Coordinates of C-alpha atoms and ligand atoms in Angstrom, one line a residue:
M1 CA 102.8 143.7 113.1
M2 CA 102.8 139.9 112.2
K3 CA 99.8 138.1 113.5
I4 CA 99.4 134.3 114.2
K5 CA 96.0 133.3 112.8
T6 CA 94.2 130.0 113.5
I7 CA 92.1 128.8 110.6
T8 CA 89.4 126.4 110.7
T9 CA 89.7 123.4 108.3
T10 CA 88.2 119.9 107.5
P11 CA 90.2 116.8 106.8
F12 CA 91.1 115.3 103.4
D13 CA 91.1 111.6 103.4
D14 CA 94.0 110.9 100.9
Q15 CA 97.1 112.1 102.8
R16 CA 98.7 108.8 103.7
P17 CA 102.4 109.1 102.9
G18 CA 103.6 106.4 100.4
T19 CA 107.1 105.0 99.8
S20 CA 108.7 108.4 100.1
G21 CA 106.4 111.0 101.5
L22 CA 103.0 112.4 100.3
R23 CA 103.1 112.6 96.5
K24 CA 100.2 113.8 94.3
K25 CA 99.4 115.9 91.3
V26 CA 100.2 119.6 91.7
K27 CA 96.4 120.3 91.3
V28 CA 95.7 118.2 94.3
F29 CA 98.3 120.2 96.4
Q30 CA 96.9 123.5 95.1
Q31 CA 93.5 122.8 96.5
S32 CA 92.7 125.3 99.3
R33 CA 93.9 123.9 102.7
Y34 CA 95.4 120.8 101.3
L35 CA 99.1 121.5 101.9
E36 CA 98.2 123.5 105.0
N37 CA 96.4 120.5 106.5
F38 CA 99.3 118.2 105.9
V39 CA 102.0 120.5 107.2
Q40 CA 100.0 121.2 110.3
S41 CA 99.5 117.4 110.7
I42 CA 103.3 117.1 110.7
F43 CA 103.5 119.5 113.6
N44 CA 100.6 117.9 115.5
A45 CA 102.4 114.5 115.2
L46 CA 105.8 115.8 116.5
D47 CA 106.8 116.8 120.0
D48 CA 109.2 119.2 121.6
F49 CA 110.0 121.2 118.5
Q50 CA 109.4 124.7 120.0
G51 CA 112.4 126.9 119.3
K52 CA 114.2 124.2 117.3
T53 CA 115.8 124.2 113.8
L54 CA 114.3 122.6 110.7
V55 CA 116.0 122.5 107.2
M56 CA 113.9 123.0 104.2
G57 CA 114.3 123.0 100.4
G58 CA 113.1 121.2 97.3
D59 CA 114.0 120.1 93.9
G60 CA 112.9 123.3 92.0
R61 CA 109.9 121.8 90.5
Y62 CA 106.7 123.7 89.7
Y63 CA 105.0 124.9 93.1
N64 CA 108.1 124.4 95.1
R65 CA 108.5 128.1 96.0
E66 CA 104.9 128.7 96.7
A67 CA 104.7 125.7 98.8
L68 CA 107.7 126.7 100.8
Q69 CA 106.4 130.2 101.5
L70 CA 103.3 128.7 102.9
I71 CA 105.2 126.0 105.0
L72 CA 107.5 128.7 106.5
K73 CA 104.5 130.7 107.7
I74 CA 102.9 127.6 109.3
A75 CA 106.3 126.7 110.9
A76 CA 106.7 130.2 112.3
A77 CA 103.1 130.0 113.8
N78 CA 103.8 126.7 115.4
G79 CA 106.9 127.9 117.2
I80 CA 109.8 126.6 115.2
G81 CA 112.9 128.7 116.1
R82 CA 114.9 128.7 113.0
V83 CA 114.6 127.4 109.4
M84 CA 117.7 126.8 107.2
V85 CA 116.4 127.0 103.7
G86 CA 118.3 126.6 100.4
C87 CA 118.6 129.8 98.3
D88 CA 115.8 129.9 95.8
A89 CA 114.0 127.2 97.8
L90 CA 116.5 124.6 96.3
L91 CA 118.1 121.8 98.2
S92 CA 118.8 118.3 96.9
T93 CA 117.4 115.5 99.1
P94 CA 120.8 114.3 100.1
A95 CA 122.0 117.9 100.8
V96 CA 118.9 118.2 103.2
S97 CA 120.2 115.1 105.0
C98 CA 123.7 116.3 105.2
I99 CA 122.6 119.7 106.5
I100 CA 120.2 118.2 109.2
R101 CA 123.1 116.1 110.5
K102 CA 125.9 118.8 110.2
Y103 CA 123.9 121.4 112.1
H104 CA 122.1 119.0 114.4
A105 CA 118.8 120.2 113.3
Y106 CA 115.5 118.8 114.7
G107 CA 114.4 117.7 111.3
G108 CA 113.6 118.8 107.8
I109 CA 111.0 119.2 105.1
I110 CA 111.8 118.1 101.5
L111 CA 109.6 119.3 98.6
S112 CA 110.0 116.9 95.7
A113 CA 108.3 114.3 93.6
S114 CA 111.7 112.8 93.0
H115 CA 111.9 111.4 89.4
N116 CA 108.3 112.2 88.5
P117 CA 107.7 114.9 85.9
G118 CA 107.1 118.5 87.0
G119 CA 104.8 121.3 85.9
P120 CA 101.3 122.5 86.5
D121 CA 99.8 119.2 85.3
A122 CA 102.5 117.0 86.8
D123 CA 103.6 115.9 90.3
F124 CA 104.5 117.4 93.5
G125 CA 105.4 115.9 96.9
I126 CA 106.4 116.6 100.5
K127 CA 108.4 114.5 102.9
Y128 CA 109.4 114.9 106.5
N129 CA 112.9 113.9 107.7
T130 CA 113.9 113.4 111.3
G131 CA 117.0 114.5 113.2
N132 CA 119.1 111.6 111.9
G133 CA 118.7 113.2 108.5
G134 CA 116.6 110.3 107.1
P135 CA 113.0 109.9 106.0
A136 CA 110.7 109.6 109.0
A137 CA 110.0 106.0 110.1
E138 CA 106.5 104.5 109.4
K139 CA 105.4 105.2 113.0
I140 CA 105.8 108.9 112.3
T141 CA 104.4 109.0 108.8
E142 CA 101.4 106.9 110.1
A143 CA 100.9 109.4 113.0
I144 CA 100.9 112.3 110.6
Y145 CA 98.3 110.6 108.5
Q146 CA 96.1 109.9 111.5
H147 CA 96.4 113.6 112.4
S148 CA 95.4 114.5 108.9
L149 CA 92.2 112.7 109.4
M150 CA 91.2 114.5 112.4
I151 CA 92.5 118.0 111.7
S152 CA 90.1 120.8 112.5
E153 CA 92.4 123.9 112.4
Y154 CA 95.9 125.1 111.4
H155 CA 98.0 128.0 112.5
T156 CA 99.8 130.4 110.2
L157 CA 101.4 133.7 110.3
E158 CA 99.9 136.7 108.4
T159 CA 103.0 138.1 106.7
A160 CA 104.3 139.1 103.3
D161 CA 106.2 136.5 101.3
I162 CA 109.8 135.9 102.5
N163 CA 112.8 136.7 100.3
L164 CA 114.4 133.4 99.5
S165 CA 116.8 134.7 96.9
S166 CA 119.5 136.3 99.0
I167 CA 121.8 134.5 101.4
G168 CA 121.5 135.6 105.0
E169 CA 119.2 135.8 108.0
Q170 CA 115.9 137.4 108.4
R171 CA 113.1 137.3 111.0
V172 CA 109.6 136.0 110.3
G173 CA 107.6 136.6 113.5
D174 CA 109.7 135.0 116.2
M175 CA 111.3 132.5 113.8
V176 CA 114.7 133.1 112.0
V177 CA 114.9 132.2 108.4
E178 CA 118.4 131.6 107.3
V179 CA 118.8 131.4 103.5
I180 CA 121.9 129.3 102.9
N181 CA 124.1 128.4 99.8
P182 CA 122.5 125.1 98.9
V183 CA 125.8 123.4 97.7
I184 CA 128.6 124.3 100.0
D185 CA 128.0 122.0 103.0
Y186 CA 127.3 119.0 100.7
A187 CA 130.3 119.7 98.5
D188 CA 132.5 120.0 101.6
L189 CA 131.3 116.5 102.8
M190 CA 132.1 115.0 99.4
E191 CA 135.6 116.4 99.6
E192 CA 136.1 114.7 103.0
L193 CA 135.1 111.3 101.6
F194 CA 136.8 111.1 98.3
D195 CA 140.3 111.6 97.0
F196 CA 139.8 114.8 95.1
N197 CA 143.5 115.0 94.1
A198 CA 143.4 111.6 92.3
M199 CA 140.1 112.5 90.7
R200 CA 141.3 115.8 89.5
A201 CA 144.4 114.1 88.0
L202 CA 142.0 111.7 86.2
L203 CA 139.7 114.3 84.9
S204 CA 142.7 116.4 83.6
S205 CA 144.3 113.5 81.7
K206 CA 143.9 113.6 77.9
N207 CA 142.7 110.1 77.7
F208 CA 139.7 110.7 80.1
S209 CA 136.4 112.5 79.8
M210 CA 133.1 112.3 81.5
R211 CA 129.5 113.6 81.1
F212 CA 127.0 114.1 83.9
D213 CA 123.4 114.6 82.9
A214 CA 121.7 116.7 85.6
M215 CA 118.4 116.4 83.6
N216 CA 117.5 120.1 84.3
A217 CA 116.9 119.1 87.9
V218 CA 118.4 120.0 91.2
T219 CA 121.8 118.4 90.9
G220 CA 123.0 120.8 88.2
P221 CA 124.4 123.4 90.6
Y222 CA 126.0 120.7 92.8
A223 CA 127.6 118.9 89.9
V224 CA 128.9 122.3 88.4
E225 CA 130.4 123.2 91.8
I226 CA 132.0 119.7 92.4
L227 CA 132.9 118.4 89.0
E228 CA 133.7 121.6 87.1
Q229 CA 134.9 123.9 89.9
R230 CA 136.5 121.8 92.6
L231 CA 137.6 118.9 90.4
Q232 CA 138.3 121.0 87.3
A233 CA 136.6 118.8 84.8
A234 CA 136.2 120.5 81.4
D235 CA 133.4 123.0 81.0
G236 CA 130.5 121.3 79.5
T237 CA 131.0 118.1 81.6
V238 CA 127.6 118.8 83.2
L239 CA 124.8 118.5 80.8
R240 CA 121.4 120.2 81.4
A241 CA 122.8 121.8 84.5
E242 CA 120.0 124.4 85.0
P243 CA 117.1 123.4 87.3
L244 CA 113.8 124.1 85.6
T245 CA 110.4 124.0 87.0
D246 CA 109.3 121.4 84.4
F247 CA 112.7 119.8 83.9
G248 CA 112.5 120.8 80.3
G249 CA 109.4 118.7 79.8
A250 CA 111.3 115.5 80.5
H251 CA 111.0 112.8 83.2
P252 CA 113.9 113.6 85.5
D253 CA 114.6 109.9 85.9
P254 CA 118.1 108.6 85.2
N255 CA 117.5 105.3 83.4
L256 CA 118.0 103.9 79.9
V257 CA 114.7 105.3 78.7
H258 CA 114.6 108.8 80.1
A259 CA 118.3 109.6 79.9
R260 CA 118.3 108.4 76.3
E261 CA 120.7 111.3 74.9
L262 CA 123.3 110.5 77.5
V263 CA 123.0 106.8 76.7
S264 CA 123.5 107.3 73.0
M265 CA 126.4 109.6 73.6
M266 CA 128.2 106.8 75.6
S267 CA 128.7 104.6 72.6
G268 CA 130.9 104.9 69.5
T269 CA 134.6 105.9 69.0
N270 CA 134.3 109.3 70.5
A271 CA 132.3 108.3 73.5
P272 CA 133.4 109.7 76.9
N273 CA 134.9 107.1 79.3
F274 CA 132.5 107.7 82.1
G275 CA 128.8 108.8 82.0
A276 CA 126.3 109.5 84.8
A277 CA 123.0 111.0 85.6
S278 CA 120.9 111.9 88.5
D279 CA 117.2 112.5 89.1
G280 CA 114.8 115.3 90.1
D281 CA 115.9 115.7 93.7
G282 CA 119.4 114.3 93.4
D283 CA 119.1 111.0 95.2
R284 CA 119.3 108.6 92.3
N285 CA 122.1 107.8 89.9
M286 CA 122.8 105.9 86.7
I287 CA 126.3 104.8 85.9
L288 CA 127.5 104.2 82.3
G289 CA 130.9 103.4 80.8
C290 CA 131.8 103.5 77.1
D291 CA 129.3 101.0 75.7
I292 CA 128.3 99.6 79.0
Y293 CA 125.4 100.3 81.4
V294 CA 126.0 99.3 85.0
S295 CA 122.8 98.0 86.7
P296 CA 122.2 99.7 90.1
S297 CA 122.4 96.3 91.7
D298 CA 125.8 95.5 90.2
S299 CA 126.9 99.1 91.0
L300 CA 126.2 98.5 94.8
A301 CA 128.1 95.2 94.7
I302 CA 131.2 96.8 92.9
L303 CA 131.2 99.9 95.3
A304 CA 131.2 97.4 98.2
A305 CA 134.0 95.3 96.6
N306 CA 136.1 98.4 96.0
A307 CA 135.2 100.5 99.0
T308 CA 138.6 100.4 100.7
L309 CA 140.2 102.2 97.7
V310 CA 138.2 105.3 98.8
P311 CA 139.5 107.3 101.7
G312 CA 136.2 107.7 103.5
Y313 CA 135.7 103.9 103.4
A314 CA 139.4 102.8 103.7
R315 CA 138.7 101.2 107.1
G316 CA 136.2 98.8 105.5
L317 CA 132.5 98.2 105.8
T318 CA 130.6 97.2 108.9
G319 CA 127.9 95.5 106.8
V320 CA 125.7 96.2 103.7
A321 CA 122.0 96.2 102.9
R322 CA 119.9 95.9 99.9
S323 CA 116.2 96.3 99.3
M324 CA 114.5 92.9 98.7
P325 CA 114.0 93.3 94.9
T326 CA 117.6 94.5 94.4
S327 CA 119.7 91.7 93.0
Q328 CA 121.7 89.4 95.2
A329 CA 125.1 90.5 93.7
V330 CA 126.1 92.4 96.9
D331 CA 125.3 89.4 99.0
R332 CA 128.3 87.5 97.5
V333 CA 130.6 90.5 98.1
A334 CA 129.4 90.6 101.8
D335 CA 130.1 86.8 102.0
E336 CA 133.6 87.3 100.6
L337 CA 134.2 90.2 103.0
G338 CA 132.7 88.2 105.9
I339 CA 130.3 91.1 106.8
P340 CA 126.5 90.9 107.3
C341 CA 124.1 91.7 104.4
Y342 CA 120.5 92.7 105.3
E343 CA 117.6 92.4 103.0
T344 CA 114.9 95.2 103.7
P345 CA 111.7 96.2 102.1
T346 CA 111.6 98.7 99.3
G347 CA 112.2 102.3 100.4
W348 CA 115.2 104.1 101.9
K349 CA 113.5 104.6 105.3
Y350 CA 114.2 100.9 106.1
F351 CA 117.9 101.4 106.0
G352 CA 117.8 104.2 108.6
N353 CA 117.9 102.1 111.8
L354 CA 120.7 99.8 110.3
L355 CA 122.7 103.0 109.5
D356 CA 122.1 104.6 112.8
A357 CA 123.1 101.5 114.7
G358 CA 126.3 101.2 112.7
R359 CA 125.4 97.8 111.4
I360 CA 125.9 98.8 107.7
T361 CA 128.1 101.2 105.8
L362 CA 126.8 100.9 102.3
C363 CA 123.2 100.2 101.0
G364 CA 121.2 100.4 97.8
E365 CA 118.2 99.7 95.8
E366 CA 117.7 98.5 92.3
S367 CA 115.9 101.6 91.5
F368 CA 119.1 103.6 90.9
G369 CA 119.6 104.4 94.6
T370 CA 122.9 103.9 96.4
G371 CA 124.2 105.4 99.6
S372 CA 126.2 105.1 102.7
D373 CA 126.3 106.2 106.4
H374 CA 127.5 109.7 105.3
V375 CA 123.9 110.9 105.2
R376 CA 120.5 109.1 105.7
E377 CA 119.2 109.4 102.1
K378 CA 120.4 107.7 98.9
D379 CA 122.8 110.0 97.2
G380 CA 123.1 110.3 93.4
L381 CA 126.2 112.5 93.1
W382 CA 128.0 110.7 95.9
A383 CA 127.7 107.4 93.9
V384 CA 129.0 109.1 90.8
L385 CA 132.0 110.4 92.8
F386 CA 132.5 107.0 94.4
W387 CA 132.8 105.5 90.9
L388 CA 135.1 108.3 89.7
N389 CA 137.3 107.8 92.7
I390 CA 137.5 104.0 91.9
L391 CA 138.3 104.7 88.2
A392 CA 141.1 107.2 89.3
V393 CA 142.7 104.5 91.5
R394 CA 142.2 101.4 89.3
K395 CA 143.0 103.2 86.1
Q396 CA 140.8 100.7 84.2
S397 CA 137.6 101.3 82.2
V398 CA 134.2 101.0 83.6
A399 CA 133.6 97.9 81.4
D400 CA 136.8 96.2 82.6
I401 CA 135.9 96.8 86.3
V402 CA 132.4 95.3 85.7
H403 CA 133.8 92.3 83.8
D404 CA 136.4 91.7 86.4
H405 CA 133.8 91.8 89.1
W406 CA 131.6 89.3 87.2
R407 CA 134.5 87.0 86.6
K408 CA 135.3 87.0 90.4
Y409 CA 131.8 86.9 91.9
G410 CA 129.6 85.7 89.0
R411 CA 126.8 87.9 87.5
D412 CA 123.3 88.4 88.6
V413 CA 121.6 88.9 85.3
Y414 CA 118.8 91.3 86.2
T415 CA 115.8 93.3 84.8
R416 CA 112.8 95.2 86.0
H417 CA 109.7 95.4 84.0
D418 CA 107.2 98.3 84.9
Y419 CA 103.6 98.3 83.8
E420 CA 102.6 101.9 84.5
G421 CA 99.2 103.4 85.0
V422 CA 97.3 100.2 85.0
P423 CA 93.7 99.9 86.5
T424 CA 94.1 99.7 90.3
E425 CA 91.5 96.9 90.6
G426 CA 93.4 94.7 88.1
A427 CA 96.7 95.3 89.7
N428 CA 95.3 94.5 93.2
A429 CA 93.7 91.3 91.9
L430 CA 96.9 90.2 90.3
M431 CA 98.8 90.6 93.6
E432 CA 95.9 89.0 95.6
Q433 CA 95.7 85.9 93.4
L434 CA 99.4 85.4 93.7
R435 CA 99.2 85.9 97.5
V436 CA 96.7 83.2 97.9
R437 CA 98.7 80.9 95.7
T438 CA 102.1 81.2 97.5
G439 CA 101.6 77.8 99.3
E440 CA 100.5 75.9 96.2
L441 CA 103.3 77.3 93.9
S442 CA 106.1 76.1 96.2
G443 CA 107.7 73.0 94.6
Q444 CA 106.1 73.4 91.2
H445 CA 108.2 72.9 88.0
F446 CA 108.1 75.0 84.9
D447 CA 110.3 73.9 82.0
G448 CA 113.7 73.9 83.6
Y449 CA 112.7 75.9 86.7
T450 CA 111.8 74.6 90.0
I451 CA 110.1 76.9 92.6
E452 CA 111.8 76.4 96.0
R453 CA 109.6 78.8 97.8
C454 CA 107.1 81.5 97.4
D455 CA 106.0 84.1 99.9
D456 CA 104.9 87.6 100.5
F457 CA 107.9 89.4 102.0
S458 CA 107.7 90.4 105.5
Y459 CA 110.6 92.2 107.4
T460 CA 111.3 92.6 111.1
D461 CA 113.5 95.5 111.8
P462 CA 116.5 94.0 113.7
I463 CA 116.9 97.2 115.8
D464 CA 113.3 98.2 116.9
Q465 CA 111.6 94.9 116.0
S466 CA 108.9 96.6 114.0
V467 CA 107.2 94.4 111.4
S468 CA 106.5 95.5 107.8
S469 CA 104.4 92.8 106.0
Q470 CA 103.0 92.4 102.4
Q471 CA 106.2 94.0 100.9
G472 CA 106.1 92.0 97.6
I473 CA 105.5 88.5 96.3
R474 CA 108.7 86.5 95.9
I475 CA 109.1 83.4 93.7
L476 CA 112.4 81.9 94.7
F477 CA 113.8 79.2 92.4
T478 CA 116.2 76.4 93.3
S479 CA 118.8 77.8 90.9
G480 CA 118.9 81.0 92.8
A481 CA 116.7 82.8 90.2
R482 CA 113.9 85.0 91.5
I483 CA 110.9 86.7 90.2
I484 CA 109.4 89.4 92.4
Y485 CA 106.1 91.3 92.1
R486 CA 105.1 94.4 93.9
L487 CA 103.0 97.5 93.4
S488 CA 104.6 100.9 93.4
G489 CA 104.0 103.2 96.3
T490 CA 105.1 106.3 94.5
G491 CA 102.9 106.6 91.5
T492 CA 100.1 109.2 91.2
E493 CA 98.0 107.7 88.5
G494 CA 96.4 104.3 88.7
A495 CA 98.7 101.5 89.8
T496 CA 102.2 100.6 88.6
L497 CA 103.1 96.9 88.6
R498 CA 106.8 96.2 89.0
V499 CA 108.2 92.8 88.0
Y500 CA 111.8 92.1 89.0
I501 CA 113.6 89.1 87.3
E502 CA 116.9 87.8 88.2
Q503 CA 119.1 84.8 87.6
P504 CA 122.7 84.1 88.8
E505 CA 125.0 83.3 85.9
N506 CA 128.6 81.8 86.1
D507 CA 129.0 80.8 82.5
Q508 CA 131.9 82.9 81.4
V509 CA 130.7 82.9 77.8
K510 CA 127.3 84.4 78.8
L511 CA 128.7 87.1 81.1
S512 CA 128.6 89.8 78.4
H513 CA 125.3 88.8 76.8
D514 CA 122.3 91.1 77.0
A515 CA 120.1 90.7 80.0
Q516 CA 116.8 90.5 78.2
T517 CA 118.0 87.7 76.1
L518 CA 119.5 85.7 79.0
L519 CA 116.3 86.2 81.0
A520 CA 113.8 85.5 78.1
D521 CA 112.4 82.3 79.6
L522 CA 112.0 83.7 83.0
I523 CA 110.4 86.8 81.6
T524 CA 107.8 84.7 79.8
L525 CA 107.2 82.6 82.9
S526 CA 106.7 85.8 85.0
A527 CA 104.0 87.0 82.7
S528 CA 102.2 83.6 82.6
I529 CA 102.3 82.7 86.3
S530 CA 100.7 86.0 87.3
E531 CA 98.5 86.4 84.3
I532 CA 99.7 90.0 83.6
E533 CA 97.7 90.4 80.4
K534 CA 94.4 89.2 81.9
H535 CA 94.7 91.4 84.9
T536 CA 96.3 94.6 83.4
G537 CA 95.3 94.4 79.7
R538 CA 98.9 94.8 78.9
K539 CA 101.0 92.7 76.6
A540 CA 104.3 94.3 77.3
P541 CA 105.8 96.6 79.9
D542 CA 106.1 100.4 79.6
V543 CA 109.6 100.6 81.0
I544 CA 112.4 98.0 81.0
T545 CA 115.5 98.7 83.1
Ligands
LIG601 C1 110.4 103.6 94.0 C2 111.5 102.6 94.0 C3 112.0 102.5 95.4 C4 112.4 103.8 95.9 C5 111.3 104.8 95.8 C6 111.7 106.2 96.1 O1 109.3 103.2 94.9 O2 111.1 101.3 93.5 O3 113.1 101.6 95.4 O4 112.9 103.8 97.3 O5 110.8 104.9 94.4 O6 112.8 106.7 95.2 P1 108.0 102.4 94.3 O7 107.4 103.3 93.2 O8 108.5 101.2 93.6 O9 107.1 102.2 95.5
LIG602 ZN1 114.7 111.0 93.9

């Protein structure tokens, strides 16, 4: 007989969810009652979930399976009716969103620390998504945090571990656990949106080849099913396809630094025509052509400009949105299309209301996140398939498509400099001294650059009027250039300072020049205005994208 047990506990004070859920070192999560407290706090913060369905899965990182076992027992003890869980505890973040929506589930729990490394000494995370398939709004994450500060007991079911390795239904107390194929629903949705026939024809042509680097993370099985099975791309198109608990020791972050092998494969005479990669939980993407890297901000603008070539978007876009630090490239496309472009704070949750209200169709972030109203998360493989569909229709190279776009709309030369693991006090001091100087900086001149305005970004959601303030310091120049400073909300060690630097460029000659060179003066200015070295002790960033 399975018994519901109520266990006494005391609060932890560090369970405030960040940019995307609660993210900590595995060792923190492994403390007795730590995960239990947080999961019970989720249920304490929610209403009317008795007998309802939740979707659960994770990116396969270390502690994924153990955590899921524990969560299932707490869910059963709290009266959840059914849990749909990916086989072997796997589900990519966009797949969770897709499944919540398709089966009208009450919500879902995602176990992931996204692009952060995995393993016993690395990172773990948990995130709650609501019935629209998207990350819970700040109101809910804050309520969960408040409950975590007052928690005194949690409920769990005394039962053996649940078999998560075979597809089908089983009973756990009064709750049904349905172990599902993690890939099928998502792959079916992709088949509805994109022209698989045209893409199959492109992939079978002798003049075209692609590589997708799954980085030993969760998208491996999805990419094999969609690219190699349904689209019949050559075997071996998907690299590092097997999900590993430590991602093979690498950072599962698709950028120029962490996807180095793919990047080097993409140049030279035998380079494939198209290269792409995705992150730990499958919501990020990087797009490469032969000898060209497409910045995520440009990628969003190019997808928006070409959307009607893709069946799922043939009717056009209602609007677009980008996070504040994302370059202004998509703004010009929106102008041209005569549709609204919204500027939101960093984090996917801010797109949710706009998507739900039908105000936007596409949205994206500079941090390798692109998505649409098909789910309520950013979606790595979706972006790759969108590009592949455009390539199949336009029959041009990635580089030609990018250069055509720049010729028509101009180019937003863009870079992001990250200073990782810097002392928290220094990082806070840097932000604070900029914050107090916003007024005084306006109107100042620095060789060739005039600051038009400087502020700390604040956003009022157009749907529910909720206000999010202190979302990053913006220095806006009269030329349209911008320097933005913000502290990461996803790191687990010290603070991470992100500096975003952007300058519009219409000079045709400069269009193909390297971004770091074109932005050299602004980069120097960004360091001196904010006194980066004084506050962080760093002379140079750790990661440049
Ligand atoms: C980072 C990105 C942000 C993204 C988030 C989750 O957050 O900058 O755009 O939404 O990861 O993938 P940050 O660490 O900057 O708070
Ligand atoms: Zn991610």
